């Protein structure tokens, strides 16, 4: 299993748009074979930081999912939420593997 951790810097004035964007990506990851562990939004402290975690059974499975970016109409629509609102200022991804015991 491989887990993608996405670190976001968000515009706190566009939190509603970010939540709409996040719900769409939860749906898309799940629809295309991943397990979404949720988005983690500001509650206390910095109001411009958010995180997302989702897993695929392998890096190859993740790469098959990524092939849809910029091509699949649902993926394009989800990204338009981000692009039109400006809710995401920047993001970066880190891939991690679990250590269970």
C-alpha atoms as a PDB file:
ATOM      1  CA  UNK A   1       0.000   0.000   0.000  1.00  0.00           C
ATOM      2  CA  UNK A   2       1.072   3.572  -0.688  1.00  0.00           C
ATOM      3  CA  UNK A   3      -0.478   6.622   0.936  1.00  0.00           C
ATOM      4  CA  UNK A   4      -0.416  10.052  -0.611  1.00  0.00           C
ATOM      5  CA  UNK A   5      -0.288  12.908   1.890  1.00  0.00           C
ATOM      6  CA  UNK A   6      -1.187  16.252   0.326  1.00  0.00           C
ATOM      7  CA  UNK A   7      -0.188  19.397   2.214  1.00  0.00           C
ATOM      8  CA  UNK A   8      -2.271  22.419   1.185  1.00  0.00           C
ATOM      9  CA  UNK A   9      -1.899  26.113   1.779  1.00  0.00           C
ATOM     10  CA  UNK A  10      -5.414  27.424   1.324  1.00  0.00           C
ATOM     11  CA  UNK A  11      -7.160  30.773   1.182  1.00  0.00           C
ATOM     12  CA  UNK A  12      -9.136  30.830   4.462  1.00  0.00           C
ATOM     13  CA  UNK A  13     -11.716  33.153   2.903  1.00  0.00           C
ATOM     14  CA  UNK A  14     -12.514  30.386   0.379  1.00  0.00           C
ATOM     15  CA  UNK A  15     -13.014  27.539   2.855  1.00  0.00           C
ATOM     16  CA  UNK A  16     -16.482  26.689   1.474  1.00  0.00           C
ATOM     17  CA  UNK A  17     -15.023  26.281  -2.021  1.00  0.00           C
ATOM     18  CA  UNK A  18     -12.164  24.176  -0.636  1.00  0.00           C
ATOM     19  CA  UNK A  19     -14.671  21.893   1.103  1.00  0.00           C
ATOM     20  CA  UNK A  20     -16.598  21.471  -2.167  1.00  0.00           C
ATOM     21  CA  UNK A  21     -13.310  20.706  -3.973  1.00  0.00           C
ATOM     22  CA  UNK A  22     -12.349  18.206  -1.244  1.00  0.00           C
ATOM     23  CA  UNK A  23     -15.692  16.365  -1.382  1.00  0.00           C
ATOM     24  CA  UNK A  24     -15.304  15.895  -5.126  1.00  0.00           C
ATOM     25  CA  UNK A  25     -11.797  14.442  -4.755  1.00  0.00           C
ATOM     26  CA  UNK A  26     -12.922  12.103  -1.979  1.00  0.00           C
ATOM     27  CA  UNK A  27     -15.592  10.811  -4.359  1.00  0.00           C
ATOM     28  CA  UNK A  28     -13.168  10.483  -7.283  1.00  0.00           C
ATOM     29  CA  UNK A  29     -10.451   8.684  -5.336  1.00  0.00           C
ATOM     30  CA  UNK A  30     -13.017   6.217  -4.012  1.00  0.00           C
ATOM     31  CA  UNK A  31     -14.639   5.756  -7.420  1.00  0.00           C
ATOM     32  CA  UNK A  32     -11.282   4.942  -9.013  1.00  0.00           C
ATOM     33  CA  UNK A  33     -10.052   2.322  -6.568  1.00  0.00           C
ATOM     34  CA  UNK A  34      -8.438   4.288  -3.775  1.00  0.00           C
ATOM     35  CA  UNK A  35      -9.276   4.633  -0.116  1.00  0.00           C
ATOM     36  CA  UNK A  36      -9.676   8.225   0.987  1.00  0.00           C
ATOM     37  CA  UNK A  37      -8.851   8.871   4.636  1.00  0.00           C
ATOM     38  CA  UNK A  38     -10.296  12.370   4.564  1.00  0.00           C
ATOM     39  CA  UNK A  39      -9.344  15.998   4.401  1.00  0.00           C
ATOM     40  CA  UNK A  40      -8.211  17.659   7.592  1.00  0.00           C
ATOM     41  CA  UNK A  41      -9.234  21.303   7.769  1.00  0.00           C
ATOM     42  CA  UNK A  42      -8.194  24.157  10.048  1.00  0.00           C
ATOM     43  CA  UNK A  43      -9.748  24.129  13.498  1.00  0.00           C
ATOM     44  CA  UNK A  44      -7.208  25.797  15.809  1.00  0.00           C
ATOM     45  CA  UNK A  45      -3.914  27.431  14.961  1.00  0.00           C
ATOM     46  CA  UNK A  46      -3.013  28.282  11.379  1.00  0.00           C
ATOM     47  CA  UNK A  47      -6.134  28.917   9.332  1.00  0.00           C
ATOM     48  CA  UNK A  48      -4.451  28.436   5.967  1.00  0.00           C
ATOM     49  CA  UNK A  49      -3.281  24.811   6.274  1.00  0.00           C
ATOM     50  CA  UNK A  50      -5.136  21.641   5.266  1.00  0.00           C
ATOM     51  CA  UNK A  51      -4.128  18.033   4.668  1.00  0.00           C
ATOM     52  CA  UNK A  52      -5.513  15.100   2.710  1.00  0.00           C
ATOM     53  CA  UNK A  53      -4.580  11.440   2.929  1.00  0.00           C
ATOM     54  CA  UNK A  54      -5.569   8.687   0.539  1.00  0.00           C
ATOM     55  CA  UNK A  55      -4.167   5.272  -0.310  1.00  0.00           C
ATOM     56  CA  UNK A  56      -3.891   2.941  -3.271  1.00  0.00           C
ATOM     57  CA  UNK A  57      -2.824  -0.685  -3.187  1.00  0.00           C
ATOM     58  CA  UNK A  58       0.376   0.154  -5.106  1.00  0.00           C
ATOM     59  CA  UNK A  59       2.198   2.954  -6.863  1.00  0.00           C
ATOM     60  CA  UNK A  60       1.085   1.400 -10.165  1.00  0.00           C
ATOM     61  CA  UNK A  61      -2.575   1.657  -9.071  1.00  0.00           C
ATOM     62  CA  UNK A  62      -2.019   5.305  -8.102  1.00  0.00           C
ATOM     63  CA  UNK A  63      -0.392   6.002 -11.475  1.00  0.00           C
ATOM     64  CA  UNK A  64      -3.386   4.461 -13.282  1.00  0.00           C
ATOM     65  CA  UNK A  65      -5.636   6.834 -11.329  1.00  0.00           C
ATOM     66  CA  UNK A  66      -3.366   9.810 -12.176  1.00  0.00           C
ATOM     67  CA  UNK A  67      -3.644   9.056 -15.911  1.00  0.00           C
ATOM     68  CA  UNK A  68      -7.161  10.510 -15.764  1.00  0.00           C
ATOM     69  CA  UNK A  69      -5.920  13.986 -14.736  1.00  0.00           C
ATOM     70  CA  UNK A  70      -6.535  16.553 -17.453  1.00  0.00           C
ATOM     71  CA  UNK A  71      -8.455  14.000 -19.540  1.00  0.00           C
ATOM     72  CA  UNK A  72     -11.449  12.688 -17.592  1.00  0.00           C
ATOM     73  CA  UNK A  73     -14.290  15.271 -17.504  1.00  0.00           C
ATOM     74  CA  UNK A  74     -15.033  14.580 -13.804  1.00  0.00           C
ATOM     75  CA  UNK A  75     -11.418  15.224 -12.855  1.00  0.00           C
ATOM     76  CA  UNK A  76     -11.357  18.416 -14.923  1.00  0.00           C
ATOM     77  CA  UNK A  77     -14.575  19.648 -13.253  1.00  0.00           C
ATOM     78  CA  UNK A  78     -13.171  18.967  -9.787  1.00  0.00           C
ATOM     79  CA  UNK A  79     -10.054  20.976 -10.604  1.00  0.00           C
ATOM     80  CA  UNK A  80     -12.164  23.839 -11.948  1.00  0.00           C
ATOM     81  CA  UNK A  81     -13.615  24.299  -8.446  1.00  0.00           C
ATOM     82  CA  UNK A  82     -10.081  24.981  -7.215  1.00  0.00           C
ATOM     83  CA  UNK A  83      -9.082  27.084 -10.212  1.00  0.00           C
ATOM     84  CA  UNK A  84     -12.181  29.298 -10.276  1.00  0.00           C
ATOM     85  CA  UNK A  85     -12.262  29.976  -6.541  1.00  0.00           C
ATOM     86  CA  UNK A  86      -8.549  30.295  -5.848  1.00  0.00           C
ATOM     87  CA  UNK A  87      -9.112  28.240  -2.690  1.00  0.00           C
ATOM     88  CA  UNK A  88      -5.734  26.478  -3.037  1.00  0.00           C
ATOM     89  CA  UNK A  89      -2.670  28.692  -2.941  1.00  0.00           C
ATOM     90  CA  UNK A  90      -0.172  25.836  -3.163  1.00  0.00           C
ATOM     91  CA  UNK A  91       0.095  22.137  -2.468  1.00  0.00           C
ATOM     92  CA  UNK A  92       2.679  19.404  -2.426  1.00  0.00           C
ATOM     93  CA  UNK A  93       2.458  15.628  -2.241  1.00  0.00           C
ATOM     94  CA  UNK A  94       4.437  13.146  -0.227  1.00  0.00           C
ATOM     95  CA  UNK A  95       4.126   9.375  -0.617  1.00  0.00           C
ATOM     96  CA  UNK A  96       4.355   7.271   2.508  1.00  0.00           C
ATOM     97  CA  UNK A  97       4.074   3.630   3.448  1.00  0.00           C
ATOM     98  CA  UNK A  98       2.503   2.437   6.680  1.00  0.00           C
ATOM     99  CA  UNK A  99       4.392   0.748   9.484  1.00  0.00           C
ATOM    100  CA  UNK A 100       1.761  -1.178  11.361  1.00  0.00           C
ATOM    101  CA  UNK A 101       3.814  -2.859  14.147  1.00  0.00           C
END
